[in-house]
mmCIF file of C-alpha atoms in Angstrom:
data_model
loop_
_atom_site.group_PDB
_atom_site.id
_atom_site.type_symbol
_atom_site.label_atom_id
_atom_site.label_comp_id
_atom_site.label_asym_id
_atom_site.label_seq_id
_atom_site.Cartn_x
_atom_site.Cartn_y
_atom_site.Cartn_z
ATOM 1 C CA MET Y 271 165.485 53.344 120.446
ATOM 2 C CA LYS Y 272 168.390 51.676 122.277
ATOM 3 C CA VAL Y 273 168.769 54.729 124.498
ATOM 4 C CA PHE Y 274 165.138 54.509 125.571
ATOM 5 C CA ALA Y 275 165.435 50.754 126.093
ATOM 6 C CA GLU Y 276 168.335 51.328 128.487
ATOM 7 C CA ASN Y 277 166.289 53.921 130.405
ATOM 8 C CA ASN Y 278 162.981 52.122 130.111
ATOM 9 C CA TYR Y 279 162.459 51.842 133.838
ATOM 10 C CA ILE Y 280 162.591 55.585 134.418
ATOM 11 C CA PHE Y 281 160.358 56.282 131.411
ATOM 12 C CA ASN Y 282 157.774 53.725 132.525
ATOM 13 C CA LEU Y 283 157.808 55.078 136.032
ATOM 14 C CA LEU Y 284 157.106 58.578 134.788
ATOM 15 C CA SER Y 285 154.725 57.777 131.916
ATOM 16 C CA GLU Y 286 152.441 55.405 133.757
ATOM 17 C CA ALA Y 287 151.539 58.149 136.173
ATOM 18 C CA VAL Y 288 149.920 60.003 133.267
ATOM 19 C CA SER Y 289 146.296 59.132 132.425
ATOM 20 C CA GLU Y 290 146.699 59.986 128.719
ATOM 21 C CA GLY Y 291 148.486 57.878 126.124
ATOM 22 C CA ILE Y 292 152.169 58.618 125.482
ATOM 23 C CA LEU Y 293 154.193 57.895 122.392
ATOM 24 C CA VAL Y 294 157.828 58.801 121.718
ATOM 25 C CA VAL Y 295 158.828 58.849 118.048
ATOM 26 C CA ASP Y 296 162.294 59.356 116.623
ATOM 27 C CA LYS Y 297 163.329 61.123 113.455
ATOM 28 C CA ASP Y 298 162.942 57.930 111.424
ATOM 29 C CA HIS Y 299 159.206 57.779 112.354
ATOM 30 C CA ILE Y 300 159.862 54.799 114.627
ATOM 31 C CA ILE Y 301 157.988 54.442 117.919
ATOM 32 C CA VAL Y 302 160.663 54.082 120.594
ATOM 33 C CA ALA Y 303 158.535 54.199 123.718
ATOM 34 C CA THR Y 304 154.883 53.940 124.838
ATOM 35 C CA ASN Y 305 152.973 53.766 128.047
ATOM 36 C CA ASN Y 306 150.244 51.243 128.889
ATOM 37 C CA ASN Y 307 147.482 53.779 128.243
ATOM 38 C CA ALA Y 308 148.707 54.343 124.682
ATOM 39 C CA ASP Y 309 148.961 50.561 124.062
ATOM 40 C CA GLN Y 310 145.442 49.983 125.348
ATOM 41 C CA MET Y 311 144.073 53.021 123.509
ATOM 42 C CA PHE Y 312 145.261 51.652 120.165
ATOM 43 C CA GLY Y 313 144.450 48.012 121.051
ATOM 44 C CA TYR Y 314 148.007 46.666 121.288
ATOM 45 C CA ASP Y 315 149.765 44.598 123.931
ATOM 46 C CA ASN Y 316 152.271 46.282 126.164
ATOM 47 C CA HIS Y 317 155.297 47.477 124.215
ATOM 48 C CA GLU Y 318 153.953 45.836 121.015
ATOM 49 C CA LEU Y 319 154.126 49.198 119.256
ATOM 50 C CA ILE Y 320 157.816 49.770 120.046
ATOM 51 C CA GLY Y 321 159.855 49.495 116.856
ATOM 52 C CA GLN Y 322 156.782 50.053 114.646
ATOM 53 C CA ARG Y 323 156.432 52.990 112.324
ATOM 54 C CA VAL Y 324 154.056 55.569 113.658
ATOM 55 C CA ASP Y 325 152.139 55.460 110.331
ATOM 56 C CA ILE Y 326 150.340 52.280 111.453
ATOM 57 C CA LEU Y 327 148.392 54.401 113.943
ATOM 58 C CA VAL Y 328 147.130 56.776 111.229
ATOM 59 C CA PRO Y 329 144.043 55.805 109.174
ATOM 60 C CA GLU Y 330 143.678 56.201 105.432
ATOM 61 C CA PRO Y 331 143.925 58.441 103.539
ATOM 62 C CA HIS Y 332 146.062 60.474 105.957
ATOM 63 C CA SER Y 333 148.660 57.703 106.483
ATOM 64 C CA LYS Y 334 150.095 58.206 102.952
ATOM 65 C CA ASN Y 335 151.257 61.741 103.656
ATOM 66 C CA HIS Y 336 151.848 61.328 107.341
ATOM 67 C CA GLY Y 337 155.610 60.764 106.893
ATOM 68 C CA GLN Y 338 156.006 64.082 105.144
ATOM 69 C CA HIS Y 339 154.216 65.827 108.002
ATOM 70 C CA VAL Y 340 156.537 64.173 110.521
ATOM 71 C CA ASP Y 341 159.661 65.228 108.601
ATOM 72 C CA LYS Y 342 158.362 68.768 108.300
ATOM 73 C CA PHE Y 343 157.585 68.842 111.987
ATOM 74 C CA PHE Y 344 161.160 67.833 112.869
ATOM 75 C CA GLU Y 345 162.541 70.491 110.510
ATOM 76 C CA THR Y 346 160.396 73.384 111.718
ATOM 77 C CA ASN Y 347 159.998 72.653 115.419
ATOM 78 C CA LYS Y 348 163.487 72.636 116.935
ATOM 79 C CA SER Y 349 162.995 75.448 119.374
ATOM 80 C CA GLY Y 350 161.537 73.217 122.043
ATOM 81 C CA LYS Y 351 158.112 74.798 121.634
ATOM 82 C CA MET Y 352 155.027 72.645 122.029
ATOM 83 C CA MET Y 353 152.564 72.113 119.223
ATOM 84 C CA VAL Y 354 149.177 71.735 120.875
ATOM 85 C CA ASP Y 355 145.662 70.750 120.130
ATOM 86 C CA ARG Y 356 145.735 68.984 116.801
ATOM 87 C CA LEU Y 357 142.467 67.120 116.414
ATOM 88 C CA LEU Y 358 143.037 63.936 114.386
ATOM 89 C CA TYR Y 359 141.788 60.370 113.985
ATOM 90 C CA GLY Y 360 143.752 57.377 115.270
ATOM 91 C CA LEU Y 361 143.636 53.810 113.949
ATOM 92 C CA ARG Y 362 143.324 50.906 116.328
ATOM 93 C CA LYS Y 363 144.835 47.478 115.686
ATOM 94 C CA ASN Y 364 141.406 46.208 114.642
ATOM 95 C CA ASN Y 365 141.247 49.016 112.018
ATOM 96 C CA GLU Y 366 138.695 50.957 114.025
ATOM 97 C CA LYS Y 367 138.978 54.720 113.680
ATOM 98 C CA PHE Y 368 138.514 56.910 116.714
ATOM 99 C CA PRO Y 369 138.938 60.649 117.380
ATOM 100 C CA VAL Y 370 142.041 61.831 119.165
ATOM 101 C CA LYS Y 371 143.633 65.066 120.209
ATOM 102 C CA ILE Y 372 147.428 65.102 120.111
ATOM 103 C CA ASP Y 373 149.814 67.518 121.772
ATOM 104 C CA LEU Y 374 153.374 67.289 120.372
ATOM 105 C CA TYR Y 375 156.541 68.233 122.265
ATOM 106 C CA PRO Y 376 159.861 68.094 120.368
ATOM 107 C CA PHE Y 377 162.952 67.379 122.493
ATOM 108 C CA VAL Y 378 166.567 66.187 122.139
ATOM 109 C CA PHE Y 379 167.941 63.308 124.193
ATOM 110 C CA HIS Y 380 171.600 62.279 123.958
ATOM 111 C CA GLY Y 381 171.929 64.307 120.756
ATOM 112 C CA ILE Y 382 169.012 62.612 119.072
ATOM 113 C CA ASP Y 383 165.732 64.394 118.058
ATOM 114 C CA TYR Y 384 162.493 62.960 119.349
ATOM 115 C CA VAL Y 385 158.854 63.908 119.528
ATOM 116 C CA PHE Y 386 156.889 63.323 122.679
ATOM 117 C CA ALA Y 387 153.190 62.818 121.788
ATOM 118 C CA LEU Y 388 150.499 63.188 124.429
ATOM 119 C CA ILE Y 389 147.330 61.541 123.094
ATOM 120 C CA PHE Y 390 143.791 62.105 124.315
ATOM 121 C CA ASP Y 391 141.029 59.665 123.349
ATOM 122 C CA LYS Y 392 138.114 61.860 122.274
ATOM 123 C CA THR Y 393 135.663 58.995 121.730
ATOM 124 C CA GLU Y 394 133.601 59.647 124.832
ATOM 125 C CA ILE Y 395 133.856 63.373 124.364
ATOM 126 C CA SER Y 396 132.770 62.978 120.743
ATOM 127 C CA LYS Y 397 129.875 60.835 121.866
ATOM 128 C CA ARG Y 398 128.946 63.483 124.378
ATOM 129 C CA ASP Y 399 129.414 66.162 121.728
ATOM 130 C CA LEU Y 400 127.200 64.171 119.386
ATOM 131 C CA GLN Y 401 124.633 63.719 122.119
ATOM 132 C CA ILE Y 402 124.854 67.412 122.918
ATOM 133 C CA LYS Y 403 124.514 68.213 119.216
ATOM 134 C CA GLU Y 404 121.519 65.908 118.938
ATOM 135 C CA LEU Y 405 120.058 67.380 122.101
ATOM 136 C CA ASN Y 406 120.654 70.878 120.757
ATOM 137 C CA GLU Y 407 119.040 69.966 117.450
ATOM 138 C CA HIS Y 408 116.156 68.372 119.316
ATOM 139 C CA LEU Y 409 115.925 71.425 121.526
ATOM 140 C CA GLU Y 410 116.014 73.746 118.522
ATOM 141 C CA LYS Y 411 113.228 71.766 116.867
ATOM 142 C CA LYS Y 412 111.295 71.833 120.101
ATOM 143 C CA ILE Y 413 111.894 75.568 120.424
ATOM 144 C CA LYS Y 414 110.763 76.092 116.834
ATOM 145 C CA THR Y 415 107.680 73.974 117.468
ATOM 146 C CA ARG Y 416 106.958 75.761 120.736
ATOM 147 C CA THR Y 417 107.625 79.124 119.097
ATOM 148 C CA LEU Y 418 105.223 78.270 116.289
ATOM 149 C CA GLU Y 419 102.659 77.059 118.813
ATOM 150 C CA LEU Y 420 103.239 80.203 120.861
ATOM 151 C CA ARG Y 421 102.783 82.387 117.778
ATOM 152 C CA GLU Y 422 99.592 80.556 116.921
ATOM 153 C CA THR Y 423 98.431 80.931 120.512
ATOM 154 C CA VAL Y 424 99.338 84.626 120.505
ATOM 155 C CA ALA Y 425 97.532 85.068 117.182
ATOM 156 C CA MET Y 426 94.482 83.289 118.588
ATOM 157 C CA LEU Y 427 94.657 85.407 121.725
ATOM 158 C CA GLN Y 428 94.965 88.563 119.648
ATOM 159 C CA LYS Y 429 91.939 87.511 117.598
ATOM 160 C CA GLU Y 430 90.055 86.713 120.786
ATOM 161 C CA ILE Y 431 91.085 90.043 122.323
ATOM 162 C CA LYS Y 432 89.982 91.843 119.151
ATOM 163 C CA ARG Y 433 86.729 89.895 119.122
ATOM 164 C CA ARG Y 434 86.087 90.779 122.748
ATOM 165 C CA LYS Y 435 87.018 94.417 122.173
ATOM 166 C CA ASP Y 436 84.695 94.518 119.168
ATOM 167 C CA ALA Y 437 81.976 92.871 121.237
ATOM 168 C CA GLU Y 438 82.612 95.308 124.072
ATOM 169 C CA LYS Y 439 82.510 98.202 121.624
ATOM 170 C CA THR Y 440 79.269 96.858 120.126
ATOM 171 C CA ILE Y 441 77.768 96.494 123.597
ATOM 172 C CA LYS Y 442 78.854 100.007 124.545
ATOM 173 C CA LEU Y 443 77.383 101.378 121.324
ATOM 174 C CA ALA Y 444 74.194 99.422 121.949
ATOM 175 C CA LEU Y 445 74.002 100.748 125.517
ATOM 176 C CA GLN Y 446 74.721 104.253 124.303
ATOM 177 C CA ARG Y 447 72.091 103.862 121.596
ATOM 178 C CA GLU Y 448 69.653 102.538 124.178
ATOM 179 C CA ARG Y 449 70.319 105.537 126.419
ATOM 180 C CA GLU Y 450 69.901 107.868 123.454
ATOM 181 C CA LEU Y 451 66.657 106.141 122.492
ATOM 182 C CA SER Y 452 65.455 106.406 126.078
ATOM 183 C CA GLU Y 453 66.304 110.101 126.132
ATOM 184 C CA LEU Y 454 64.646 110.574 122.736
ATOM 185 C CA LYS Y 455 61.574 108.717 123.943
ATOM 186 C CA THR Y 456 61.329 110.953 127.006
ATOM 187 C CA LYS Y 457 61.926 114.037 124.889
ATOM 188 C CA PHE Y 458 59.441 112.809 122.296
ATOM 189 C CA LEU Y 459 56.705 112.197 124.854
ATOM 190 C CA SER Y 460 57.302 115.594 126.424
ATOM 191 C CA LEU Y 461 57.315 117.198 122.995
ATOM 192 C CA VAL Y 462 54.135 115.472 121.853
ATOM 193 C CA SER Y 463 52.423 116.311 125.105
ATOM 194 C CA HIS Y 464 53.365 119.975 124.828
ATOM 195 C CA GLU Y 465 52.703 120.332 121.090
ATOM 196 C CA PHE Y 466 49.275 118.675 121.298
ATOM 197 C CA LYS Y 467 48.214 120.381 124.491
ATOM 198 C CA THR Y 468 48.504 123.932 123.121
ATOM 199 C CA PRO Y 469 46.393 123.510 119.960
ATOM 200 C CA LEU Y 470 43.901 121.280 121.776
ATOM 201 C CA SER Y 471 43.453 123.974 124.423
ATOM 202 C CA GLY Y 472 42.873 126.514 121.645
ATOM 203 C CA ILE Y 473 40.343 124.225 119.959
ATOM 204 C CA LEU Y 474 38.527 123.608 123.242
ATOM 205 C CA THR Y 475 38.409 127.321 124.103
ATOM 206 C CA SER Y 476 37.215 128.355 120.639
ATOM 207 C CA ALA Y 477 34.610 125.558 120.515
ATOM 208 C CA THR Y 478 33.272 126.627 123.925
ATOM 209 C CA LEU Y 479 33.039 130.280 122.887
ATOM 210 C CA VAL Y 480 31.338 129.421 119.591
ATOM 211 C CA GLY Y 481 28.556 127.779 121.595
ATOM 212 C CA LYS Y 482 27.969 131.023 123.457
ATOM 213 C CA TYR Y 483 27.562 133.212 120.375
ATOM 214 C CA LYS Y 484 23.989 132.302 119.376
ATOM 215 C CA GLU Y 485 22.760 135.563 117.973
ATOM 216 C CA ALA Y 486 22.954 136.454 114.286
ATOM 217 C CA SER Y 487 24.983 139.498 115.181
ATOM 218 C CA ASP Y 488 27.707 137.232 116.622
ATOM 219 C CA GLN Y 489 28.504 135.616 113.265
ATOM 220 C CA GLU Y 490 31.818 137.467 112.903
ATOM 221 C CA ARG Y 491 32.946 136.216 116.311
ATOM 222 C CA ARG Y 492 31.829 132.696 115.477
ATOM 223 C CA ASP Y 493 33.780 132.810 112.194
ATOM 224 C CA LYS Y 494 36.891 133.993 114.022
ATOM 225 C CA HIS Y 495 36.804 131.073 116.431
ATOM 226 C CA LEU Y 496 35.951 128.588 113.671
ATOM 227 C CA THR Y 497 39.007 129.827 111.761
ATOM 228 C CA THR Y 498 41.083 129.236 114.900
ATOM 229 C CA ILE Y 499 39.693 125.715 115.260
ATOM 230 C CA ILE Y 500 40.445 124.912 111.601
ATOM 231 C CA ALA Y 501 43.992 126.277 111.882
ATOM 232 C CA GLU Y 502 44.721 124.331 115.075
ATOM 233 C CA VAL Y 503 43.304 121.105 113.600
ATOM 234 C CA ARG Y 504 45.520 121.570 110.553
ATOM 235 C CA HIS Y 505 48.466 122.194 112.872
ATOM 236 C CA LEU Y 506 47.729 118.932 114.724
ATOM 237 C CA ASN Y 507 47.374 117.106 111.426
ATOM 238 C CA SER Y 508 50.738 118.490 110.308
ATOM 239 C CA ILE Y 509 52.402 117.240 113.525
ATOM 240 C CA LEU Y 510 50.893 113.773 113.091
ATOM 241 C CA THR Y 511 52.001 113.714 109.443
ATOM 242 C CA ASP Y 512 55.563 114.547 110.534
ATOM 243 C CA PHE Y 513 55.607 111.785 113.129
ATOM 244 C CA LEU Y 514 54.302 109.233 110.621
ATOM 245 C CA SER Y 515 56.922 110.391 108.115
ATOM 246 C CA ILE Y 516 59.679 109.735 110.651
ATOM 247 C CA GLU Y 517 58.527 106.155 111.128
ATOM 248 C CA ARG Y 518 58.308 105.488 107.393
ATOM 249 C CA LEU Y 519 61.703 107.059 106.691
ATOM 250 C CA GLU Y 520 63.426 105.111 109.488
ATOM 251 C CA LYS Y 521 61.952 101.807 108.315
ATOM 252 C CA GLY Y 522 62.679 102.575 104.652
ATOM 253 C CA LYS Y 523 58.989 102.232 103.845
ATOM 254 C CA GLU Y 524 58.574 105.634 102.204
ATOM 255 C CA ILE Y 525 57.318 105.104 98.655
ATOM 256 C CA TYR Y 526 57.548 108.026 96.259
ATOM 257 C CA ASN Y 527 54.786 108.560 93.730
ATOM 258 C CA PHE Y 528 56.036 110.500 90.707
ATOM 259 C CA THR Y 529 53.343 112.207 88.653
ATOM 260 C CA LYS Y 530 52.809 115.232 86.417
ATOM 261 C CA PHE Y 531 51.160 118.105 88.264
ATOM 262 C CA SER Y 532 50.683 121.863 88.087
ATOM 263 C CA LEU Y 533 53.162 123.814 90.193
ATOM 264 C CA SER Y 534 50.695 126.705 90.670
ATOM 265 C CA LYS Y 535 48.101 124.307 92.148
ATOM 266 C CA VAL Y 536 50.526 123.251 94.896
ATOM 267 C CA VAL Y 537 51.715 126.806 95.581
ATOM 268 C CA ASN Y 538 48.176 128.215 95.762
ATOM 269 C CA GLU Y 539 46.984 125.511 98.176
ATOM 270 C CA VAL Y 540 49.988 125.897 100.474
ATOM 271 C CA VAL Y 541 49.777 129.705 100.492
ATOM 272 C CA TYR Y 542 46.001 129.600 101.060
ATOM 273 C CA ASN Y 543 46.388 127.396 104.138
ATOM 274 C CA ALA Y 544 49.331 129.467 105.379
ATOM 275 C CA ASN Y 545 47.292 132.674 105.239
ATOM 276 C CA MET Y 546 45.383 131.494 108.306
ATOM 277 C CA LEU Y 547 48.650 131.531 110.281
ATOM 278 C CA LEU Y 548 49.840 134.982 109.219
ATOM 279 C CA LYS Y 549 50.559 137.521 111.927
ATOM 280 C CA ASN Y 550 49.321 141.094 111.672
ATOM 281 C CA GLY Y 551 50.810 142.794 108.667
ATOM 282 C CA GLN Y 552 52.659 139.715 107.362
ATOM 283 C CA GLN Y 553 52.543 139.189 103.613
ATOM 284 C CA ILE Y 554 53.507 136.261 101.356
ATOM 285 C CA ASN Y 555 54.902 137.159 97.938
ATOM 286 C CA TYR Y 556 54.796 134.296 95.442
ATOM 287 C CA PRO Y 557 54.958 134.012 91.650
ATOM 288 C CA HIS Y 558 51.678 134.287 89.726
ATOM 289 C CA ASN Y 559 53.151 133.469 86.320
ATOM 290 C CA ILE Y 560 53.530 129.738 86.860
ATOM 291 C CA ASP Y 561 50.049 128.624 85.822
ATOM 292 C CA GLU Y 562 51.443 126.858 82.773
ATOM 293 C CA VAL Y 563 54.331 125.166 84.612
ATOM 294 C CA VAL Y 564 53.893 121.409 84.900
ATOM 295 C CA ILE Y 565 56.560 119.326 86.609
ATOM 296 C CA TYR Y 566 57.210 115.641 87.103
ATOM 297 C CA GLN Y 567 57.900 114.890 90.774
ATOM 298 C CA ASP Y 568 56.228 113.574 93.928
ATOM 299 C CA GLU Y 569 53.463 116.138 94.501
ATOM 300 C CA LYS Y 570 53.004 115.182 98.148
ATOM 301 C CA ILE Y 571 56.711 115.719 98.938
ATOM 302 C CA VAL Y 572 56.908 119.038 97.072
ATOM 303 C CA THR Y 573 53.849 120.199 99.050
ATOM 304 C CA LEU Y 574 55.444 119.022 102.320
ATOM 305 C CA ILE Y 575 58.707 120.862 101.579
ATOM 306 C CA LEU Y 576 57.001 124.124 100.645
ATOM 307 C CA THR Y 577 54.593 123.923 103.590
ATOM 308 C CA ASN Y 578 57.299 123.250 106.172
ATOM 309 C CA LEU Y 579 59.609 126.037 104.992
ATOM 310 C CA LEU Y 580 56.787 128.569 104.571
ATOM 311 C CA TYR Y 581 55.238 127.825 107.995
ATOM 312 C CA ASN Y 582 58.672 128.208 109.629
ATOM 313 C CA SER Y 583 59.158 131.584 107.933
ATOM 314 C CA ILE Y 584 55.763 132.760 109.219
ATOM 315 C CA LYS Y 585 56.430 131.431 112.718
ATOM 316 C CA TYR Y 586 59.876 133.008 113.098
ATOM 317 C CA SER Y 587 59.176 136.328 111.323
ATOM 318 C CA PRO Y 588 57.779 139.420 113.033
ATOM 319 C CA GLU Y 589 54.558 141.266 112.238
ATOM 320 C CA ASP Y 590 54.519 143.591 109.237
ATOM 321 C CA SER Y 591 57.181 141.573 107.408
ATOM 322 C CA GLU Y 592 57.292 140.003 103.960
ATOM 323 C CA ILE Y 593 58.061 136.416 102.949
ATOM 324 C CA ASP Y 594 59.200 135.807 99.375
ATOM 325 C CA ILE Y 595 58.723 132.546 97.450
ATOM 326 C CA THR Y 596 60.534 132.156 94.125
ATOM 327 C CA PHE Y 597 60.884 129.297 91.637
ATOM 328 C CA GLU Y 598 63.320 128.560 88.855
ATOM 329 C CA VAL Y 599 62.304 125.627 86.657
ATOM 330 C CA GLY Y 600 64.650 124.224 84.052
ATOM 331 C CA GLN Y 601 64.854 121.129 81.887
ATOM 332 C CA ALA Y 602 66.494 118.985 84.580
ATOM 333 C CA GLY Y 603 65.667 120.628 87.853
ATOM 334 C CA MET Y 604 63.693 123.040 89.959
ATOM 335 C CA VAL Y 605 65.058 125.555 92.473
ATOM 336 C CA LEU Y 606 62.787 126.787 95.261
ATOM 337 C CA LYS Y 607 63.805 129.711 97.486
ATOM 338 C CA ILE Y 608 61.975 131.063 100.530
ATOM 339 C CA LYS Y 609 63.279 134.283 102.006
ATOM 340 C CA ASP Y 610 62.146 135.878 105.249
ATOM 341 C CA HIS Y 611 63.225 138.750 107.500
ATOM 342 C CA GLY Y 612 62.794 136.865 110.746
ATOM 343 C CA ILE Y 613 64.906 136.063 113.780
ATOM 344 C CA GLY Y 614 67.468 134.100 111.733
ATOM 345 C CA ILE Y 615 69.587 131.193 112.920
ATOM 346 C CA PRO Y 616 72.512 131.806 115.325
ATOM 347 C CA GLU Y 617 75.831 130.920 113.702
ATOM 348 C CA LYS Y 618 76.737 128.373 116.400
ATOM 349 C CA ASP Y 619 73.417 126.532 115.823
ATOM 350 C CA GLN Y 620 73.527 126.436 112.038
ATOM 351 C CA LYS Y 621 75.468 123.145 111.777
ATOM 352 C CA HIS Y 622 72.776 121.376 113.834
ATOM 353 C CA ILE Y 623 69.692 122.851 112.165
ATOM 354 C CA PHE Y 624 68.797 119.665 110.221
ATOM 355 C CA GLU Y 625 69.240 117.359 113.229
ATOM 356 C CA ARG Y 626 66.092 115.727 114.585
ATOM 357 C CA TYR Y 627 64.484 117.508 117.570
ATOM 358 C CA PHE Y 628 67.078 120.273 117.444
ATOM 359 C CA ARG Y 629 65.830 123.797 117.872
ATOM 360 C CA ALA Y 630 67.943 126.915 117.702
ATOM 361 C CA GLU Y 631 68.550 128.791 120.925
ATOM 362 C CA ASN Y 632 66.518 131.806 119.821
ATOM 363 C CA ALA Y 633 63.518 129.639 118.787
ATOM 364 C CA LEU Y 634 62.886 127.781 122.040
ATOM 365 C CA LEU Y 635 59.994 130.026 123.085
ATOM 366 C CA ASN Y 636 58.108 129.337 119.854
ATOM 367 C CA GLN Y 637 55.984 126.289 119.274
ATOM 368 C CA GLY Y 638 57.697 123.570 117.263
ATOM 369 C CA THR Y 639 58.780 119.935 117.232
ATOM 370 C CA GLY Y 640 62.233 120.287 115.723
ATOM 371 C CA ILE Y 641 61.541 117.486 113.242
ATOM 372 C CA GLY Y 642 60.211 119.316 110.178
ATOM 373 C CA LEU Y 643 63.557 120.276 108.653
ATOM 374 C CA ASN Y 644 64.994 116.842 109.448
ATOM 375 C CA ILE Y 645 62.125 115.140 107.620
ATOM 376 C CA ILE Y 646 62.233 117.265 104.471
ATOM 377 C CA LYS Y 647 66.047 116.937 104.290
ATOM 378 C CA ASP Y 648 65.698 113.122 104.362
ATOM 379 C CA HIS Y 649 63.083 113.283 101.593
ATOM 380 C CA ILE Y 650 65.218 115.651 99.499
ATOM 381 C CA ASN Y 651 68.263 113.385 99.903
ATOM 382 C CA ASN Y 652 66.177 110.360 98.859
ATOM 383 C CA LEU Y 653 65.125 112.276 95.745
ATOM 384 C CA ASP Y 654 68.777 113.159 94.913
ATOM 385 C CA GLY Y 655 68.155 116.807 95.704
ATOM 386 C CA LYS Y 656 69.842 119.417 97.901
ATOM 387 C CA ILE Y 657 68.777 121.805 100.652
ATOM 388 C CA TYR Y 658 70.902 124.582 102.115
ATOM 389 C CA PHE Y 659 70.481 128.036 103.628
ATOM 390 C CA LYS Y 660 72.001 131.402 104.411
ATOM 391 C CA SER Y 661 71.057 133.058 107.632
ATOM 392 C CA LYS Y 662 72.041 135.890 109.935
ATOM 393 C CA GLU Y 663 70.616 136.309 113.375
ATOM 394 C CA ASN Y 664 67.926 139.053 113.609
ATOM 395 C CA GLU Y 665 68.128 139.696 109.844
ATOM 396 C CA GLY Y 666 66.470 136.663 108.287
ATOM 397 C CA THR Y 667 67.018 133.410 106.408
ATOM 398 C CA ILE Y 668 66.977 132.178 102.816
ATOM 399 C CA PHE Y 669 66.322 128.437 102.339
ATOM 400 C CA THR Y 670 67.151 126.962 98.936
ATOM 401 C CA VAL Y 671 65.907 123.590 97.687
ATOM 402 C CA GLU Y 672 67.135 121.957 94.482
ATOM 403 C CA LEU Y 673 65.028 119.077 93.176
ATOM 404 C CA PRO Y 674 65.598 117.100 89.986
ATOM 405 C CA ILE Y 675 62.726 116.967 87.520
ATOM 406 C CA ASP Y 676 62.756 115.095 84.225
ATOM 407 C CA ASN Y 677 60.848 117.067 81.606
ATOM 408 C CA ARG Y 678 61.497 114.348 79.023
ATOM 409 C CA ILE Y 679 58.649 112.515 80.754
ATOM 410 C CA LEU Y 680 56.396 115.482 80.026
ATOM 411 C CA LEU Y 681 57.426 115.530 76.374
ATOM 412 C CA GLY Y 682 56.929 111.790 75.960
ATOM 413 C CA LEU Y 683 60.615 111.223 75.212
ATOM 414 C CA LYS Y 684 61.204 108.661 77.924
#
């Protein structure tokens, strides 16, 4: 300490030019020199620290072991190397703790070991670090909040986008449906106009000719034209029945009336009416051993199914051909088959044959609405039945209908 006192002027001159605090400590832990910045930093008057143990600048609990650290430092740091960047806490005269960073430089002066300590007051930096930390925490919270808000906004936007896409899809479907309905309406009006015009022209012609045959000898001619009129009227009635069926089926207003009835009665009536439509040489083969067969179903629908399929077979079969009707009746169901040797259905058209208004390519020159098969398929589906076919173009078609019947009703068991 005496050495530094004798050279105090030079030390002060050099140390006061440094903005950080400077302490010089000897091997006995005694402070031998300070600069004004170090005195002010620790709250002491100028040179008040000289002669004091360095421990008084170290807060509890570190001050108890501080001497051991100093001794160890002197023992292990004799190479003149600098020990840098130790972040500690200092203790001011008023017992206030504050953060410091200390760089230590061991040196030897006049054969005596010393430590030169360069002290940085980290209070302001710590405050700034704390502020930065608080700002970062605040920013992180804000980011989390904004992220959550953004996610919610994105979710809302996605829902809105989906809603608008769904609405757009619904509108497109509605527009497409409207166009389809418009096309169907046009097609329907054209179809009705054409289908009604032909039989009405036939009725008008036959009615006019009947009026001209007044003699008794013209009875055969009159009968021929009356038969034509009856057939055309029945054809018109069939078309109207089909159109009314479409409306009822679409609106779900079709009511099925299940009753017990004779199968032969239905077959005979349908075949009798169909005979008026037969072409030259055409023949209908149907079972005659079903007089005792009674089934429980909707008689009107069974008649409609048989009529539609039989009339189609007549229409699309050539002259001098046979049409076969067969029935298989069991306890739980009935199978109807109608086989013809007509023009058949082209393979590429077969998947569309039950679609409304569809007509196969090879049937376009024949009269027809294209709704008969669609109607009976809807009825059969409603009755939990099946309809299917096998067909080959120019060789003929076999339509098969399976309908459930409950013979327990007939036996009084249900």
